[in-house]
Coordinates of C-alpha atoms and ligand atoms in Angstrom, one line a residue:
M209 CA 75.3 5.0 73.3
D210 CA 72.8 7.3 71.6
V211 CA 69.8 5.7 69.9
V212 CA 67.1 7.4 67.8
V213 CA 63.8 5.6 67.6
I214 CA 61.7 6.9 64.6
G215 CA 58.1 5.9 65.5
G216 CA 59.0 6.1 69.2
G217 CA 55.5 7.3 70.2
G218 CA 54.0 4.0 69.1
T219 CA 53.7 0.6 70.8
V220 CA 57.0 -1.1 69.6
G221 CA 59.1 2.1 69.5
S222 CA 58.2 3.1 73.1
T223 CA 58.8 -0.5 74.3
V224 CA 62.2 -0.5 72.6
A225 CA 63.0 2.8 74.5
Y226 CA 61.9 1.2 77.8
T227 CA 63.8 -2.0 77.2
L228 CA 67.0 -0.1 76.3
S229 CA 66.6 1.8 79.6
V230 CA 66.5 -1.4 81.5
Q231 CA 69.0 -3.5 79.4
I232 CA 71.6 -0.8 78.8
P233 CA 70.9 1.9 81.4
A234 CA 73.5 4.3 80.0
T235 CA 71.7 4.6 76.7
N236 CA 70.4 8.0 75.6
V237 CA 67.2 7.5 73.6
T238 CA 65.6 10.1 71.3
L239 CA 62.0 9.5 70.3
V240 CA 61.0 11.0 66.9
D241 CA 57.3 10.6 65.9
T242 CA 54.7 12.5 63.9
D243 CA 52.6 12.2 67.1
I244 CA 54.9 14.2 69.2
D245 CA 52.5 14.2 72.2
A246 CA 52.5 10.4 72.4
A247 CA 56.3 10.4 72.2
E248 CA 56.6 13.0 74.9
G249 CA 54.1 11.0 77.1
H250 CA 56.3 7.9 76.8
A251 CA 59.5 9.8 77.3
I252 CA 58.3 11.3 80.6
D253 CA 57.0 7.9 81.9
I254 CA 60.2 6.1 81.0
R255 CA 62.4 8.8 82.6
H256 CA 60.3 8.3 85.7
S257 CA 60.8 4.6 85.5
M258 CA 64.6 5.2 85.4
C259 CA 64.4 6.9 88.8
H260 CA 63.9 3.5 90.4
A261 CA 67.4 2.7 89.2
T262 CA 68.9 5.8 90.7
Y263 CA 67.5 4.9 94.1
G264 CA 68.9 1.4 93.7
L265 CA 65.5 -0.1 94.4
G266 CA 65.9 -3.9 93.7
R267 CA 69.0 -3.3 91.6
P268 CA 71.5 -1.4 93.7
D269 CA 74.2 -2.1 91.2
F270 CA 72.6 0.5 88.8
A271 CA 73.3 3.3 91.3
S272 CA 77.0 3.4 90.4
E273 CA 76.5 3.2 86.6
P274 CA 76.0 6.3 84.5
L275 CA 72.3 6.7 83.6
G276 CA 71.1 7.7 80.2
S277 CA 67.8 9.5 79.5
V278 CA 64.9 9.5 77.1
H279 CA 63.8 12.7 75.2
V280 CA 61.8 13.7 72.1
A281 CA 63.1 15.5 69.1
E282 CA 61.7 16.8 65.8
P283 CA 63.0 14.9 62.7
S284 CA 66.4 16.4 61.7
P285 CA 69.6 15.2 60.1
S286 CA 71.6 16.5 63.1
V287 CA 69.7 14.3 65.5
V288 CA 70.7 11.3 63.3
S289 CA 74.3 12.4 62.8
E290 CA 74.9 12.6 66.5
S291 CA 73.5 9.0 67.1
D292 CA 75.1 5.6 67.1
C293 CA 72.1 3.8 65.6
L294 CA 68.5 4.3 64.5
V295 CA 65.5 2.1 65.1
V296 CA 62.7 2.6 62.6
T297 CA 59.3 1.5 63.9
A298 CA 57.2 4.2 62.2
S299 CA 54.1 2.8 60.6
A300 CA 50.6 3.4 59.5
P301 CA 48.0 2.0 61.8
R302 CA 47.2 -1.7 61.3
P303 CA 44.7 -2.0 58.4
K304 CA 41.4 -3.8 59.2
D305 CA 42.6 -7.2 57.7
G306 CA 46.1 -6.8 59.2
D307 CA 45.4 -9.1 62.2
A308 CA 45.0 -12.2 60.1
R309 CA 47.9 -14.4 59.0
G310 CA 49.9 -12.7 56.3
G311 CA 48.8 -9.3 57.7
R312 CA 52.3 -7.8 57.6
L313 CA 51.8 -7.3 53.9
T314 CA 48.7 -5.2 54.4
F315 CA 51.0 -2.4 55.6
L316 CA 53.1 -2.3 52.5
E317 CA 51.8 0.6 50.4
R318 CA 51.3 3.0 53.3
N319 CA 54.6 2.1 55.0
L320 CA 56.5 2.6 51.7
E321 CA 55.2 6.1 51.7
I322 CA 56.2 6.6 55.3
V323 CA 59.8 5.4 54.8
D324 CA 60.1 7.6 51.7
N325 CA 59.2 10.6 53.8
I326 CA 61.7 9.5 56.5
A327 CA 64.4 8.9 53.8
A328 CA 63.9 12.4 52.6
W329 CA 65.3 13.9 55.8
L330 CA 67.6 11.0 56.7
N331 CA 69.6 11.2 53.5
E332 CA 71.0 14.6 54.5
A333 CA 72.6 12.9 57.6
D334 CA 75.7 10.9 57.9
P335 CA 75.1 7.2 57.3
T336 CA 74.3 5.4 60.6
P337 CA 73.3 1.8 61.3
V338 CA 69.5 1.4 61.0
I339 CA 67.5 -1.4 62.6
V340 CA 64.2 -1.5 60.6
V341 CA 61.2 -3.0 62.4
S342 CA 58.3 -1.6 60.3
N343 CA 56.4 -4.2 58.3
P344 CA 56.7 -5.8 55.9
V345 CA 60.2 -5.6 57.2
D346 CA 62.2 -7.0 54.3
R347 CA 60.5 -4.7 51.7
I348 CA 60.7 -1.7 54.0
T349 CA 64.4 -2.3 54.7
H350 CA 65.2 -2.5 51.0
R351 CA 63.2 0.6 50.2
L352 CA 64.9 2.7 52.9
W353 CA 68.3 1.6 51.7
R354 CA 67.4 2.6 48.1
Q355 CA 66.0 5.9 49.1
T356 CA 68.7 7.0 51.5
G357 CA 71.6 6.0 49.3
W358 CA 73.5 5.0 52.4
P359 CA 75.8 1.9 52.2
R360 CA 73.8 -1.3 52.4
Q361 CA 75.9 -2.5 55.3
R362 CA 74.0 0.0 57.5
F363 CA 70.6 -1.8 57.1
L364 CA 69.4 -4.4 59.5
G365 CA 65.8 -5.6 59.1
Y366 CA 64.6 -7.1 62.4
S367 CA 63.3 -10.6 62.2
L368 CA 64.6 -12.2 65.3
S369 CA 61.2 -12.6 67.1
E370 CA 60.7 -15.7 64.9
T371 CA 63.9 -17.2 66.2
A372 CA 62.7 -16.7 69.8
R373 CA 59.3 -18.2 68.9
I374 CA 60.8 -21.3 67.3
A375 CA 63.1 -21.7 70.3
D376 CA 60.1 -21.7 72.6
E377 CA 58.2 -24.2 70.4
I378 CA 61.2 -26.6 70.0
A379 CA 61.8 -26.4 73.7
R380 CA 58.2 -27.4 74.4
Q381 CA 58.5 -30.3 71.9
T382 CA 61.8 -31.6 73.3
D383 CA 61.2 -30.8 77.0
A384 CA 64.2 -28.5 77.0
S385 CA 64.8 -25.0 78.2
P386 CA 64.4 -22.4 75.4
R387 CA 67.9 -21.2 76.5
E388 CA 69.3 -24.5 75.2
V389 CA 67.7 -24.3 71.8
Y390 CA 69.3 -22.9 68.7
C391 CA 67.5 -22.8 65.4
P392 CA 68.4 -19.9 63.1
I393 CA 65.8 -18.6 60.6
L394 CA 66.6 -17.1 57.2
G395 CA 64.3 -15.7 54.4
E396 CA 61.3 -13.5 54.8
H397 CA 59.9 -12.1 58.0
G398 CA 56.5 -13.5 57.2
E399 CA 55.0 -16.6 55.5
H400 CA 58.3 -17.4 53.8
I401 CA 60.4 -18.0 56.8
V402 CA 63.1 -20.6 56.3
P403 CA 64.1 -22.3 59.6
I404 CA 67.5 -24.0 59.2
F405 CA 66.7 -27.3 61.0
S406 CA 70.0 -28.7 59.6
R407 CA 71.8 -26.4 62.0
A408 CA 69.3 -26.7 64.9
T409 CA 70.7 -27.9 68.3
V410 CA 69.2 -28.7 71.7
S411 CA 71.7 -28.5 74.5
G412 CA 74.5 -28.3 71.9
E413 CA 73.4 -31.6 70.2
P414 CA 71.9 -31.8 66.7
V415 CA 68.1 -32.5 66.7
N416 CA 66.1 -34.4 64.2
F417 CA 62.4 -33.8 63.5
S418 CA 60.1 -35.7 61.1
E419 CA 58.6 -33.7 58.2
S420 CA 55.3 -33.4 60.0
E421 CA 56.9 -32.2 63.2
R422 CA 58.8 -29.6 61.3
D423 CA 55.6 -28.5 59.5
D424 CA 53.9 -28.1 62.9
I425 CA 56.7 -26.1 64.3
V426 CA 56.7 -23.7 61.3
E427 CA 53.0 -23.3 61.4
Y428 CA 53.2 -22.3 65.1
V429 CA 55.8 -19.7 64.2
R430 CA 53.6 -18.3 61.4
D431 CA 50.5 -18.3 63.5
V432 CA 51.5 -17.1 66.9
P433 CA 52.0 -13.3 66.3
Y434 CA 48.5 -13.2 65.0
D435 CA 47.2 -15.2 68.0
V436 CA 48.9 -12.6 70.2
L437 CA 47.3 -9.7 68.3
K438 CA 43.8 -11.2 68.6
L439 CA 44.2 -12.0 72.2
R440 CA 45.4 -8.5 73.1
G441 CA 43.4 -6.4 70.6
A442 CA 44.6 -5.7 67.1
Q443 CA 46.5 -2.5 67.8
D444 CA 48.9 -4.1 70.3
S445 CA 51.6 -6.1 68.4
S446 CA 54.2 -8.3 70.0
R447 CA 55.9 -5.5 71.7
W448 CA 57.8 -7.5 74.3
V449 CA 59.6 -10.1 72.2
T450 CA 60.3 -7.4 69.6
A451 CA 61.6 -4.8 71.9
R452 CA 63.9 -7.2 73.7
G453 CA 65.3 -8.5 70.4
V454 CA 65.8 -5.0 69.0
A455 CA 67.6 -3.9 72.2
S456 CA 69.8 -7.0 72.0
V457 CA 70.8 -6.0 68.4
V458 CA 71.6 -2.5 69.6
Q459 CA 73.7 -4.0 72.3
R460 CA 75.5 -6.2 69.9
L461 CA 76.4 -3.2 67.7
D462 CA 77.9 -1.6 70.8
D463 CA 79.8 -4.7 71.8
D464 CA 81.5 -4.9 68.5
C465 CA 81.2 -8.7 68.9
A466 CA 82.7 -9.7 65.6
D467 CA 82.5 -13.5 65.8
A468 CA 78.9 -14.3 66.8
L469 CA 76.5 -14.6 63.8
V470 CA 72.9 -13.2 63.9
C471 CA 70.3 -13.5 61.2
L472 CA 68.9 -10.2 60.1
S473 CA 67.4 -8.8 56.8
T474 CA 69.9 -6.9 54.8
P475 CA 70.2 -5.9 51.1
L476 CA 71.8 -8.7 49.1
E477 CA 74.0 -8.1 46.1
G478 CA 74.9 -11.6 44.9
E479 CA 75.1 -13.4 48.2
Y480 CA 73.2 -16.7 48.1
G481 CA 72.8 -15.9 44.4
F482 CA 70.3 -13.1 45.1
K483 CA 70.2 -9.4 44.3
D484 CA 67.6 -6.6 44.3
V485 CA 66.2 -8.0 47.6
S486 CA 66.6 -7.8 51.3
L487 CA 66.2 -11.1 53.2
S488 CA 67.4 -12.5 56.5
V489 CA 70.8 -14.1 56.3
P490 CA 73.6 -14.7 58.8
V491 CA 75.6 -11.6 59.4
R492 CA 78.5 -10.5 61.6
L493 CA 77.9 -7.1 63.2
D494 CA 80.2 -4.3 64.1
K495 CA 79.5 -0.7 65.2
D496 CA 78.8 0.3 61.6
G497 CA 76.2 -2.4 61.0
V498 CA 76.9 -5.5 58.8
A499 CA 80.6 -6.4 58.9
N500 CA 80.0 -9.3 56.6
I501 CA 77.4 -11.7 55.3
V502 CA 78.1 -15.3 55.8
E503 CA 77.0 -17.9 53.2
W504 CA 75.9 -21.1 54.8
S505 CA 75.7 -24.3 52.9
L506 CA 72.1 -25.4 53.1
V507 CA 70.3 -28.7 52.5
E508 CA 68.2 -28.9 49.3
E509 CA 64.9 -28.3 51.1
E510 CA 66.2 -25.2 52.8
R511 CA 67.8 -23.9 49.6
T512 CA 64.5 -24.3 47.7
A513 CA 62.5 -22.6 50.5
L514 CA 65.0 -19.7 50.4
E515 CA 64.6 -19.4 46.7
D516 CA 60.9 -19.2 47.1
A517 CA 61.3 -16.5 49.7
Y518 CA 63.5 -14.6 47.3
R519 CA 61.0 -14.8 44.4
V520 CA 58.1 -13.7 46.6
V521 CA 59.8 -10.8 48.3
R522 CA 61.7 -9.5 45.3
T523 CA 58.7 -9.3 43.0
S524 CA 56.9 -7.0 45.6
T525 CA 59.9 -4.9 46.5
Ligands
NAI74 N1 59.7 -6.8 62.5 C1 59.0 -7.2 63.6 O1 59.3 -8.3 64.2 C2 57.8 -6.5 64.0 C3 57.3 -5.5 63.3 N2 56.3 -4.7 63.7 C4 55.8 -3.6 62.9 O2 56.3 -2.4 63.5 C5 55.5 -1.3 63.1 C6 55.1 -0.6 64.4 O3 54.2 -1.3 65.2 P1 53.5 -0.6 66.4 O4 54.5 0.1 67.2 O5 52.7 -1.6 67.0 O6 52.6 0.5 65.6 P2 52.0 1.9 66.2 O7 50.9 2.3 65.3 O8 51.7 1.7 67.7 O9 53.2 2.9 66.1 C7 53.6 3.5 64.9 C8 54.1 4.9 65.2 O10 54.7 5.4 64.0 C9 54.4 6.8 64.0 N3 54.6 7.3 62.6 C10 53.9 7.2 61.5 N4 54.4 7.9 60.5 C11 55.6 8.4 61.0 C12 56.6 9.2 60.4 N5 56.6 9.6 59.1 N6 57.7 9.5 61.2 C13 57.7 9.2 62.5 N7 56.8 8.5 63.1 C14 55.7 8.1 62.3 C15 52.9 6.8 64.4 O11 52.6 8.1 64.9 C16 53.0 5.8 65.6 O12 53.3 6.4 66.8 C17 54.3 -2.0 62.4 O13 54.6 -1.9 61.0 C18 54.3 -3.4 62.8 O14 53.7 -4.3 61.9 C19 55.7 -5.0 65.0 C20 56.1 -6.0 65.8 C21 57.2 -6.9 65.3
OAA75 O1 52.7 -8.4 62.3 C1 53.2 -7.6 63.2 O2 53.0 -6.4 63.3 C2 54.0 -8.2 64.2 C3 55.2 -8.9 63.7 O3 55.7 -8.7 62.6 C4 55.8 -9.9 64.6 O4 55.4 -9.9 65.8 O5 56.6 -10.7 64.2

């Protein structure tokens, strides 16, 4: 599989490249970045890390598999046309107040300019599935769709770290393993997340929380990326959970795994009664991106929260 990471010289982009090299060793990754030296520095380092696999150190099974590579390239439509998917992590540096809760929105104006620049060279290329990571992800996904003119089915805004965070918190509260927890999240990647507790399960069984327990869980999910930022220093965002989630979406595109649903942000044109907005909703994926959007029936509280997310995101898109 050939994956282009636009913003690949940065924290998340380079970690996506590394994670792909471990999770799907045959992947060829191309890093595109305005800071070409940073991208080259990461490409060399990750290529060296892959040599551990060729020697079979610790993972002899890799030795017989084809190995991909990691390279840099200048932005060009041909790089994109030759790829199976794009990951967009390009971003302005985090603004001063961007490490406080709600900080994703502080990137909005500068990242809209950045994706407009990217769209200007992308739209000469053949439409390719795009996983958008740059924040605020729902608005940036929508803008990139509008500016490229590619089919909306190609656009997948990445919001799955919140699903991982809620699984971790529910596991803690119920004394279960996070692997046994399922609680999908719709809505905005931000303050207006909409956890679908009515579909939550632990070890395959429905789970009930009181209103105050639900509120505590949601507050944890809203707070924790900013706690992580502050602990590590404001320029180091949640690279590990994000990169692993993005690599898993890339893998899912490759698997053509039609039946399993995943919640990602994609442009809506009437689904859930919304249009002119991108929000996370359940989608089936195929190699071209969104195969179809699934409309779940929601309980009243979830429906109201989703409508709030729509109003907030749409007015600033
Ligand atoms: N959706 C999610 O779950 C997450 C989103 N993010 C967001 O992802 C973005 C990237 O985060 P980091 O990697 O930590 O930032 P970073 O600052 O380390 O990396 C951004 C990279 O984009 C490059 N860049 C800027 N303009 C460009 C352009 N026009 N073309 C190509 N490259 C360009 C920069 O040179 C830099 O290397 C941020 O907006 C962040 O908020 C981060 C973590 C999770
Ligand atoms: O605010 C950020 O850059 C990080 C982010 O979106 C996340 O980790 O979910």
